[in-house]
Short mmCIF file of C-alpha atoms and ligand atoms in Angstrom, two decimals:
data_model
loop_
_atom_site.label_atom_id
_atom_site.label_comp_id
_atom_site.label_asym_id
_atom_site.label_seq_id
_atom_site.Cartn_x
_atom_site.Cartn_y
_atom_site.Cartn_z
CA MET S 148 30.17 35.48 -14.55
CA HIS S 149 27.39 35.93 -13.11
CA CYS S 150 25.05 35.75 -15.54
CA ILE S 151 26.10 32.10 -16.25
CA ALA S 152 25.44 30.99 -13.05
CA MET S 153 22.41 32.90 -12.08
CA MET S 154 20.79 30.90 -15.56
CA SER S 155 18.63 27.94 -14.70
CA LEU S 156 19.92 25.18 -15.72
CA PRO S 157 16.71 23.56 -18.31
CA ASP S 158 14.63 20.66 -16.64
CA SER S 159 16.84 17.30 -17.95
CA PRO S 160 15.26 15.52 -19.85
CA PRO S 161 13.18 12.57 -18.56
CA ALA S 162 14.32 9.11 -18.95
CA ALA S 163 13.09 7.06 -21.18
CA PRO S 164 10.30 4.73 -20.46
CA VAL S 165 11.14 1.62 -19.80
CA THR S 166 7.96 -1.01 -20.35
CA VAL S 167 7.99 -4.63 -19.29
CA PRO S 168 5.88 -7.46 -21.45
CA VAL S 169 3.74 -9.94 -19.59
CA PRO S 170 2.90 -12.03 -22.49
CA LEU S 171 -0.24 -13.81 -20.99
CA GLY S 172 -1.95 -14.88 -24.57
CA SER S 173 -5.09 -12.59 -24.89
CA ARG S 174 -4.36 -10.94 -21.37
CA ALA S 175 -1.39 -10.06 -22.22
CA TYR S 176 0.01 -6.39 -20.97
CA ASP S 177 2.43 -4.15 -20.38
CA ILE S 178 4.24 -2.54 -17.02
CA ILE S 179 5.55 1.41 -18.21
CA ILE S 180 7.34 1.99 -15.60
CA ALA S 181 9.23 6.14 -15.43
CA PRO S 182 9.64 9.09 -12.73
CA GLY S 183 6.65 11.03 -13.61
CA LEU S 184 3.80 8.99 -15.81
CA LEU S 185 1.73 9.43 -13.24
CA ARG S 186 0.49 12.96 -15.15
CA ASP S 187 1.12 11.43 -18.26
CA ALA S 188 -1.55 8.55 -17.54
CA GLY S 189 -4.15 10.23 -19.46
CA ARG S 190 -1.71 10.02 -23.11
CA GLN S 191 -0.30 6.38 -21.91
CA LEU S 192 -4.95 5.03 -21.42
CA ALA S 193 -7.33 7.02 -23.46
CA PRO S 194 -6.59 3.95 -25.92
CA LEU S 195 -7.84 1.54 -23.52
CA ALA S 196 -10.77 3.50 -22.00
CA SER S 197 -12.76 2.41 -25.94
CA THR S 198 -15.70 5.20 -24.42
CA GLY S 199 -13.87 7.70 -22.76
CA ARG S 200 -15.42 6.87 -19.92
CA VAL S 201 -12.37 6.17 -16.48
CA ILE S 202 -13.15 6.14 -13.01
CA ILE S 203 -10.33 6.36 -10.12
CA LEU S 204 -10.82 3.60 -7.32
CA ALA S 205 -8.50 5.96 -4.72
CA ASP S 206 -6.86 5.89 -1.31
CA ARG S 207 -8.47 8.07 0.57
CA ALA S 208 -5.32 9.23 1.89
CA LEU S 209 -3.97 9.97 -2.00
CA GLN S 210 -6.64 12.28 -2.49
CA PRO S 211 -4.60 15.39 -1.52
CA THR S 212 -0.94 14.35 -3.15
CA HIS S 213 -1.11 11.49 -6.13
CA LEU S 214 -5.45 12.18 -7.37
CA PRO S 215 -5.30 15.62 -8.64
CA PRO S 216 -1.82 15.90 -11.16
CA LEU S 217 -4.02 12.03 -12.45
CA ARG S 218 -6.82 12.59 -12.61
CA ASN S 219 -6.24 15.87 -14.26
CA SER S 220 -3.63 14.08 -17.00
CA LEU S 221 -7.26 11.63 -17.95
CA ALA S 222 -9.24 14.57 -18.75
CA ALA S 223 -6.62 16.77 -19.71
CA ALA S 224 -6.79 12.95 -22.40
CA GLY S 225 -10.80 13.92 -22.96
CA LEU S 226 -11.34 11.26 -20.91
CA ARG S 227 -15.09 11.29 -18.52
CA VAL S 228 -12.99 10.55 -14.98
CA ASP S 229 -14.83 9.32 -12.05
CA THR S 230 -13.98 9.12 -8.32
CA VAL S 231 -14.17 6.62 -5.47
CA LEU S 232 -12.43 6.34 -2.39
CA MET S 233 -11.78 3.94 -0.02
CA ASN S 234 -9.98 4.07 2.97
CA ALA S 235 -6.69 1.76 2.36
CA THR S 236 -6.18 -0.53 5.60
CA GLU S 237 -6.44 -3.93 5.75
CA GLU S 238 -9.76 -3.97 7.98
CA HIS S 239 -10.98 -2.25 4.97
CA LYS S 240 -10.14 -4.50 2.33
CA ASN S 241 -13.38 -7.02 3.09
CA PHE S 242 -17.02 -7.50 1.67
CA ILE S 243 -18.69 -4.49 3.58
CA SER S 244 -16.31 -2.12 1.92
CA LEU S 245 -17.03 -3.95 -1.90
CA GLN S 246 -20.11 -3.97 -2.11
CA GLU S 247 -20.64 0.16 -1.05
CA ILE S 248 -17.49 0.46 -3.82
CA LEU S 249 -19.75 -1.65 -5.93
CA ASP S 250 -22.11 0.41 -5.15
CA GLN S 251 -20.59 4.33 -6.19
CA LEU S 252 -19.96 2.15 -9.14
CA LEU S 253 -22.90 0.45 -10.90
CA ASP S 254 -25.28 4.22 -8.95
CA LEU S 255 -21.75 5.88 -11.29
CA LYS S 256 -23.09 3.93 -14.53
CA ALA S 257 -20.38 2.20 -15.01
CA ASP S 258 -20.53 -0.38 -18.06
CA ARG S 259 -19.27 -3.39 -19.73
CA LYS S 260 -16.63 -0.88 -20.93
CA THR S 261 -15.95 1.22 -18.14
CA LEU S 262 -11.96 1.65 -17.05
CA LEU S 263 -10.91 1.44 -13.97
CA LEU S 264 -8.41 2.54 -11.80
CA ALA S 265 -6.49 1.53 -8.77
CA LEU S 266 -4.63 4.50 -7.13
CA GLY S 267 -2.83 3.52 -4.14
CA GLY S 268 -0.82 0.84 -2.73
CA GLY S 269 -1.34 -3.22 -2.63
CA VAL S 270 -5.30 -3.14 -0.40
CA VAL S 271 -6.20 -0.43 -3.11
CA GLY S 272 -5.62 -2.42 -6.07
CA ASP S 273 -6.52 -6.13 -3.98
CA MET S 274 -10.48 -4.14 -4.17
CA ALA S 275 -9.93 -2.52 -7.20
CA GLY S 276 -8.33 -6.17 -8.85
CA PHE S 277 -11.86 -8.23 -7.21
CA ALA S 278 -13.98 -6.00 -7.88
CA ALA S 279 -13.02 -5.05 -11.74
CA SER S 280 -13.44 -9.37 -12.44
CA ILE S 281 -17.45 -8.71 -10.65
CA LEU S 282 -18.13 -6.01 -12.28
CA LEU S 283 -21.37 -6.49 -15.27
CA ARG S 284 -18.57 -9.50 -15.12
CA GLY S 285 -15.94 -8.37 -15.54
CA VAL S 286 -14.44 -4.46 -16.65
CA PRO S 287 -10.93 -4.40 -17.65
CA PHE S 288 -8.69 -2.07 -15.42
CA VAL S 289 -5.20 -0.74 -14.75
CA GLN S 290 -3.31 -0.40 -11.21
CA VAL S 291 -1.47 2.26 -10.60
CA PRO S 292 0.94 1.12 -7.53
CA THR S 293 2.31 3.95 -4.56
CA THR S 294 4.28 1.59 -2.07
CA LEU S 295 6.77 0.72 -3.29
CA LEU S 296 4.91 -2.89 -1.60
CA ALA S 297 2.58 -2.10 -5.09
CA GLN S 298 4.89 -1.52 -7.73
CA VAL S 299 6.98 -4.31 -6.93
CA ASP S 300 4.35 -7.00 -6.76
CA SER S 301 0.60 -6.79 -6.25
CA SER S 302 0.06 -4.77 -9.08
CA VAL S 303 2.15 -7.80 -10.86
CA GLY S 304 0.12 -10.69 -11.73
CA GLY S 305 -4.16 -11.01 -11.60
CA LYS S 306 -3.63 -12.36 -8.12
CA THR S 307 -6.51 -10.44 -5.67
CA GLY S 308 -7.85 -11.12 -2.72
CA LEU S 309 -10.40 -10.26 0.10
CA ASN S 310 -9.48 -11.07 3.97
CA THR S 311 -12.45 -13.11 6.02
CA ARG S 312 -13.37 -13.28 9.73
CA GLN S 313 -10.91 -17.02 9.75
CA GLY S 314 -7.83 -15.21 7.25
CA LYS S 315 -6.33 -12.26 5.16
CA ASN S 316 -6.90 -12.88 1.11
CA LEU S 317 -8.57 -15.90 1.35
CA VAL S 318 -11.07 -14.97 -1.77
CA GLY S 319 -10.49 -13.42 -5.15
CA SER S 320 -9.70 -14.79 -8.57
CA PHE S 321 -7.31 -14.49 -11.60
CA CYS S 322 -7.80 -10.54 -13.11
CA GLN S 323 -5.10 -9.64 -15.30
CA PRO S 324 -5.11 -5.76 -15.86
CA ARG S 325 -4.80 -4.62 -19.08
CA ARG S 326 -1.79 -2.42 -18.16
CA VAL S 327 0.37 -1.23 -15.38
CA LEU S 328 1.23 2.35 -14.25
CA ILE S 329 4.58 2.83 -11.98
CA ASP S 330 5.97 5.85 -11.31
CA PRO S 331 8.82 6.52 -8.96
CA GLY S 332 7.89 9.36 -8.16
CA THR S 333 4.28 8.86 -6.39
CA LEU S 334 7.66 7.43 -3.46
CA ALA S 335 8.83 11.01 -1.95
CA THR S 336 4.97 10.46 0.12
CA LEU S 337 5.71 6.75 1.34
CA PRO S 338 6.92 6.96 4.98
CA ARG S 339 10.67 5.53 5.27
CA ARG S 340 9.38 1.43 6.37
CA GLN S 341 7.36 1.15 3.75
CA VAL S 342 10.14 1.61 1.36
CA MET S 343 12.02 -0.84 3.74
CA ALA S 344 8.40 -2.94 3.68
CA GLY S 345 8.53 -3.20 -0.10
CA TYR S 346 12.35 -3.52 -0.49
CA ALA S 347 11.64 -7.16 1.52
CA GLU S 348 9.87 -8.70 -2.19
CA ILE S 349 12.99 -6.32 -4.01
CA LEU S 350 14.97 -9.32 -2.26
CA LYS S 351 13.13 -11.56 -2.98
CA TYR S 352 13.61 -11.65 -5.90
CA ALA S 353 17.37 -11.27 -5.99
CA LEU S 354 17.68 -14.32 -3.24
CA ILE S 355 15.15 -16.52 -5.60
CA ASP S 356 16.69 -16.70 -8.81
CA ASN S 357 18.90 -13.62 -9.82
CA ARG S 358 22.58 -13.59 -7.39
CA THR S 359 23.92 -11.36 -9.70
CA PHE S 360 20.49 -9.10 -9.08
CA PHE S 361 21.61 -9.86 -4.90
CA GLU S 362 25.13 -8.66 -6.14
CA TRP S 363 24.19 -5.67 -7.31
CA LEU S 364 21.99 -4.95 -4.15
CA ALA S 365 24.76 -5.41 -0.88
CA THR S 366 27.06 -3.50 -3.28
CA GLY S 367 25.44 -0.24 -2.41
CA ASN S 368 22.05 -0.17 -4.61
CA GLY S 369 19.86 -1.19 -2.51
CA ALA S 370 20.82 1.95 0.03
CA ALA S 371 20.19 3.45 -3.08
CA VAL S 372 17.35 1.75 -3.29
CA LEU S 373 15.77 3.24 0.03
CA ASP S 374 16.38 6.90 -1.14
CA LEU S 375 15.02 7.16 -3.50
CA ALA S 376 17.74 7.23 -6.25
CA PRO S 377 15.69 7.67 -9.45
CA GLN S 378 18.27 5.01 -11.21
CA ALA S 379 19.36 2.76 -8.95
CA LEU S 380 14.98 3.04 -8.26
CA THR S 381 13.79 2.05 -11.63
CA HIS S 382 16.70 -0.27 -12.19
CA ALA S 383 15.63 -2.42 -9.22
CA LEU S 384 11.07 -1.52 -10.62
CA ALA S 385 12.40 -2.46 -13.52
CA THR S 386 14.57 -6.18 -12.30
CA SER S 387 11.65 -7.50 -10.08
CA CYS S 388 9.15 -6.84 -12.07
CA ARG S 389 10.42 -8.54 -14.77
CA SER S 390 11.16 -11.82 -12.56
CA LYS S 391 8.19 -11.37 -10.66
CA ALA S 392 6.78 -11.46 -15.11
CA ALA S 393 8.76 -14.15 -16.00
CA LEU S 394 7.47 -16.39 -12.53
CA VAL S 395 3.48 -15.60 -13.36
CA VAL S 396 3.25 -15.89 -17.01
CA ALA S 397 4.85 -19.61 -17.06
CA ASP S 398 2.51 -20.24 -13.79
CA GLU S 399 0.10 -17.46 -13.64
CA HIS S 400 -2.26 -19.90 -12.05
CA GLU S 401 -0.13 -21.13 -9.29
CA THR S 402 0.28 -24.86 -9.89
CA GLY S 403 4.30 -24.88 -10.31
CA VAL S 404 6.74 -22.37 -10.44
CA ARG S 405 5.24 -19.47 -9.16
CA ALA S 406 4.47 -20.79 -5.40
CA LEU S 407 8.55 -19.14 -5.72
CA LEU S 408 7.20 -15.97 -5.38
CA ASN S 409 6.59 -17.76 -1.66
CA LEU S 410 10.06 -17.02 -0.27
CA GLY S 411 9.75 -15.56 3.56
CA HIS S 412 6.08 -16.00 3.14
CA THR S 413 5.60 -19.65 5.16
CA PHE S 414 7.68 -18.33 7.67
CA GLY S 415 6.81 -14.35 7.16
CA HIS S 416 2.50 -14.57 7.52
CA ALA S 417 3.45 -17.00 10.58
CA ILE S 418 5.38 -14.20 12.00
CA GLU S 419 2.49 -11.46 11.48
CA ALA S 420 -0.46 -13.97 12.44
CA VAL S 421 1.04 -14.27 15.42
CA ALA S 422 1.75 -10.55 15.71
CA GLY S 423 -2.53 -10.53 15.67
CA TYR S 424 -2.48 -8.12 12.04
CA ASP S 425 -1.26 -4.81 14.82
CA ASN S 426 0.60 -3.61 12.57
CA THR S 427 3.32 -4.37 15.26
CA VAL S 428 4.92 -5.96 11.74
CA LEU S 429 4.45 -4.73 8.61
CA HIS S 430 3.86 -7.88 6.29
CA GLY S 431 7.88 -6.80 3.96
CA GLU S 432 9.06 -6.66 8.21
CA ALA S 433 8.06 -10.02 8.66
CA VAL S 434 9.20 -10.94 5.16
CA ALA S 435 12.90 -9.92 4.93
CA LEU S 436 12.35 -11.44 8.46
CA GLY S 437 11.39 -15.19 7.03
CA CYS S 438 14.35 -14.75 3.91
CA LEU S 439 16.83 -15.22 6.29
CA MET S 440 14.92 -18.20 8.11
CA ALA S 441 14.18 -19.96 4.81
CA PHE S 442 18.25 -19.43 4.81
CA ASP S 443 18.99 -20.24 7.50
CA LEU S 444 16.85 -23.22 7.62
CA SER S 445 18.20 -24.44 4.65
CA VAL S 446 21.77 -23.88 6.02
CA ARG S 447 20.57 -26.59 8.52
CA LEU S 448 19.18 -29.00 6.13
CA GLY S 449 22.82 -28.98 4.43
CA LEU S 450 22.15 -27.15 1.33
CA CYS S 451 23.27 -24.07 1.73
CA PRO S 452 26.87 -22.63 1.94
CA PRO S 453 26.78 -20.62 5.59
CA ASP S 454 28.96 -17.91 3.21
CA ASP S 455 24.88 -16.74 2.14
CA LEU S 456 23.13 -16.74 5.22
CA ARG S 457 25.72 -14.59 6.57
CA ALA S 458 25.76 -12.17 3.15
CA VAL S 459 22.01 -11.78 3.66
CA THR S 460 22.32 -11.36 7.12
CA THR S 461 24.64 -9.01 6.13
CA HIS S 462 22.94 -7.34 3.78
CA GLN S 463 19.51 -6.53 5.13
CA ALA S 464 21.48 -5.84 8.58
CA GLN S 465 24.25 -2.99 7.28
CA LEU S 466 20.07 -1.86 5.69
CA GLY S 467 18.55 -0.73 9.16
CA PHE S 468 16.27 -4.45 9.21
CA ALA S 469 15.57 -6.97 12.04
CA THR S 470 17.73 -10.11 11.95
CA ARG S 471 15.66 -11.14 15.11
CA LEU S 472 12.37 -11.42 16.14
CA SER S 473 12.74 -10.19 19.06
CA ALA S 474 13.76 -7.25 17.78
CA LEU S 475 10.96 -6.97 15.66
CA ALA S 476 8.35 -6.49 17.96
CA PRO S 477 10.39 -6.83 21.47
CA HIS S 478 7.47 -6.24 23.49
CA LYS S 479 6.25 -9.01 21.79
CA HIS S 480 5.64 -12.93 23.49
CA TRP S 481 7.42 -14.82 20.35
CA SER S 482 7.07 -18.48 21.46
CA PRO S 483 8.61 -21.15 18.20
CA ALA S 484 5.30 -23.38 18.99
CA ALA S 485 2.80 -20.53 18.52
CA LEU S 486 4.78 -20.27 15.32
CA LEU S 487 4.71 -23.47 13.93
CA ALA S 488 1.92 -23.92 14.94
CA ALA S 489 0.82 -20.60 12.43
CA MET S 490 1.69 -22.49 10.25
CA ASP S 491 -0.56 -25.42 9.85
CA HIS S 492 -3.28 -22.87 9.46
CA ASP S 493 -1.11 -21.33 6.38
CA LYS S 494 -2.48 -21.00 2.78
CA LYS S 495 0.47 -22.96 1.55
CA THR S 496 -0.52 -26.32 3.63
CA SER S 497 -2.14 -29.36 1.80
CA ALA S 498 -2.25 -32.12 3.63
CA GLY S 499 -0.88 -31.91 6.54
CA ARG S 500 2.02 -30.59 4.77
CA LYS S 501 3.98 -26.59 4.81
CA MET S 502 5.30 -25.53 2.26
CA PHE S 503 8.48 -24.25 2.03
CA VAL S 504 10.86 -22.13 -0.43
CA LEU S 505 14.57 -22.92 0.10
CA ALA S 506 17.92 -22.39 -1.42
CA ARG S 507 20.82 -24.06 -2.00
CA GLY S 508 22.21 -20.83 -2.03
CA ILE S 509 21.44 -16.81 -2.67
CA GLY S 510 19.47 -17.89 -6.52
CA GLN S 511 18.44 -20.74 -6.64
CA ALA S 512 15.34 -21.64 -4.36
CA PHE S 513 13.32 -24.39 -5.35
CA VAL S 514 9.98 -25.36 -2.63
CA ALA S 515 9.78 -28.49 -1.01
CA ARG S 516 7.02 -29.82 1.55
CA ASP S 517 9.07 -32.21 3.19
CA VAL S 518 10.46 -30.71 6.12
CA ASP S 519 10.62 -32.06 9.54
CA ASP S 520 9.41 -29.84 12.59
CA THR S 521 12.16 -30.18 14.60
CA PRO S 522 14.68 -28.26 12.11
CA VAL S 523 11.70 -25.46 11.77
CA LEU S 524 12.12 -25.75 15.42
CA ALA S 525 15.75 -25.35 15.70
CA THR S 526 15.55 -21.67 12.98
CA LEU S 527 13.15 -20.20 15.13
CA GLU S 528 14.50 -20.67 18.37
CA ALA S 529 18.22 -19.21 16.31
CA LEU S 530 16.10 -15.88 14.94
CA LEU S 531 14.24 -15.55 18.16
N1 LIG O 897 -2.36 -9.59 -4.95
C1 LIG O 897 -0.88 -10.21 -5.25
O1 LIG O 897 -0.49 -10.45 -5.49
C2 LIG O 897 -0.20 -8.79 -3.67
C3 LIG O 897 0.67 -9.76 -3.41
C4 LIG O 897 1.79 -8.95 -2.33
C5 LIG O 897 0.22 -7.93 -1.20
N2 LIG O 897 -0.91 -7.81 -1.03
C6 LIG O 897 -2.14 -7.69 -0.41
O2 LIG O 897 -1.14 -5.94 0.02
C7 LIG O 897 -1.70 -5.47 0.90
C8 LIG O 897 0.15 -4.83 1.11
O3 LIG O 897 0.02 -3.81 0.24
P1 LIG O 897 0.57 -3.07 0.73
O4 LIG O 897 2.38 -2.85 1.45
O5 LIG O 897 0.87 -1.51 -0.58
O6 LIG O 897 -0.02 -1.80 1.62
P2 LIG O 897 -1.42 -0.85 1.88
O7 LIG O 897 -2.35 -0.15 0.00
O8 LIG O 897 -2.15 -0.55 2.50
O9 LIG O 897 -0.29 1.18 1.55
C9 LIG O 897 -0.33 1.05 2.64
C10 LIG O 897 -0.31 1.89 3.14
O10 LIG O 897 0.69 2.88 3.11
C11 LIG O 897 -0.09 4.06 2.69
N3 LIG O 897 0.06 4.47 1.13
C12 LIG O 897 -0.08 4.02 -0.23
N4 LIG O 897 0.42 4.98 -0.84
C13 LIG O 897 1.46 6.44 -0.64
C14 LIG O 897 2.25 7.30 -1.12
N5 LIG O 897 2.11 7.46 -2.21
N6 LIG O 897 2.36 7.90 -0.35
C15 LIG O 897 2.08 7.63 1.37
N7 LIG O 897 1.13 6.79 1.40
C16 LIG O 897 0.81 6.11 0.94
C17 LIG O 897 -1.42 4.10 3.11
O11 LIG O 897 -2.99 5.06 2.92
C18 LIG O 897 -0.74 3.12 3.58
O12 LIG O 897 -1.74 3.84 5.03
C19 LIG O 897 -1.80 -6.27 1.85
O13 LIG O 897 -3.26 -6.45 1.27
C20 LIG O 897 -1.78 -7.87 1.05
O14 LIG O 897 -2.25 -9.14 1.42
C21 LIG O 897 -1.11 -8.11 -3.07
ZN1 LIG O 898 4.74 -10.55 0.69
#
């Protein structure tokens, strides 16, 4: 008995990778999801680096933790690896940082076949994608997202963006990556608040068109995802990436259904704008509350059963999300009129008409441009 108790169990076999294809014709690529993938990146990416040359653009904060295993894996596959670091904050997602990064890439003698890798969250992913789309008129790039938000949202779909003094993501390009490598294990170091912010986008996919996924999340699995339980997390990552991939494939350049991905974002962006982008409110936190507002508005307009709004509110409350603006940022002054005014400056507002994603119920979202301000103000008052 003693011997058996002392015997160390063999490592459980790694879960088989999940592959989510993004079939975009000549720009098709795969999203690969597997715990431990960072350590297998070399084998995965060697075929994509046609001259054996890779440059990693990495979030400086990941230098001690996530960069070494990635570099080692690439080097072990015989690739020549260089690294460029950036500070991953919104203030650095601009032209000044872009210029510094392009200079460093050119100083490293990047050529048109050099594979650029983005290691980090959405800030690094957006910067690397934009740099890849203009460096030497285009170099191949791969996303290795390390935040939950980036794993389910920003690394998939090929949108890149930079901030200017006029606002967020007002400059950018469509540039699809050659592959997305998602290692859920990289989230172990991510603060819980950032995990929750990413979860808001997962919930968004369920609310757009997947009621079964919502029911799965609402019956304990959402909490397991937030606790980074491997099986639940992998399922949520794969389901979210499949949702996003389907909308991107249907409408790569967002002239139609891709706009559904903005569920919760008309309200969410207004919340972020009024908060002043000062990090008191994370994007995902604003989107989570924005989704509640979109459902509240849909109920007010007689489109959605009140029970569905109650189910979404209960789910968010159980997971610890703020279900009122005053709880989200108690020290801020929230005025419905200021929030409404902020919507007029939103990118999605066109010819003075605000764009809302509304819902006929959980999993039945649609785009509307004909909503009066009166019910919108009533929603903002109700969720203050
Ligand atoms: N291109 C798109 O389609 C798209 C979609 C959604 C969001 N975005 C953009 O994404 C950005 C937000 O992305 P984000 O939320 O990933 O932010 P982020 O890249 O700023 O990362 C958030 C924080 O987490 C840290 N971090 C990253 N990985 C970590 C890890 N594994 N462990 C510990 N800390 C880690 C970062 O240093 C940073 O402090 C915004 O700029 C937004 O505009 C783009
Ligand atoms: Zn978002």
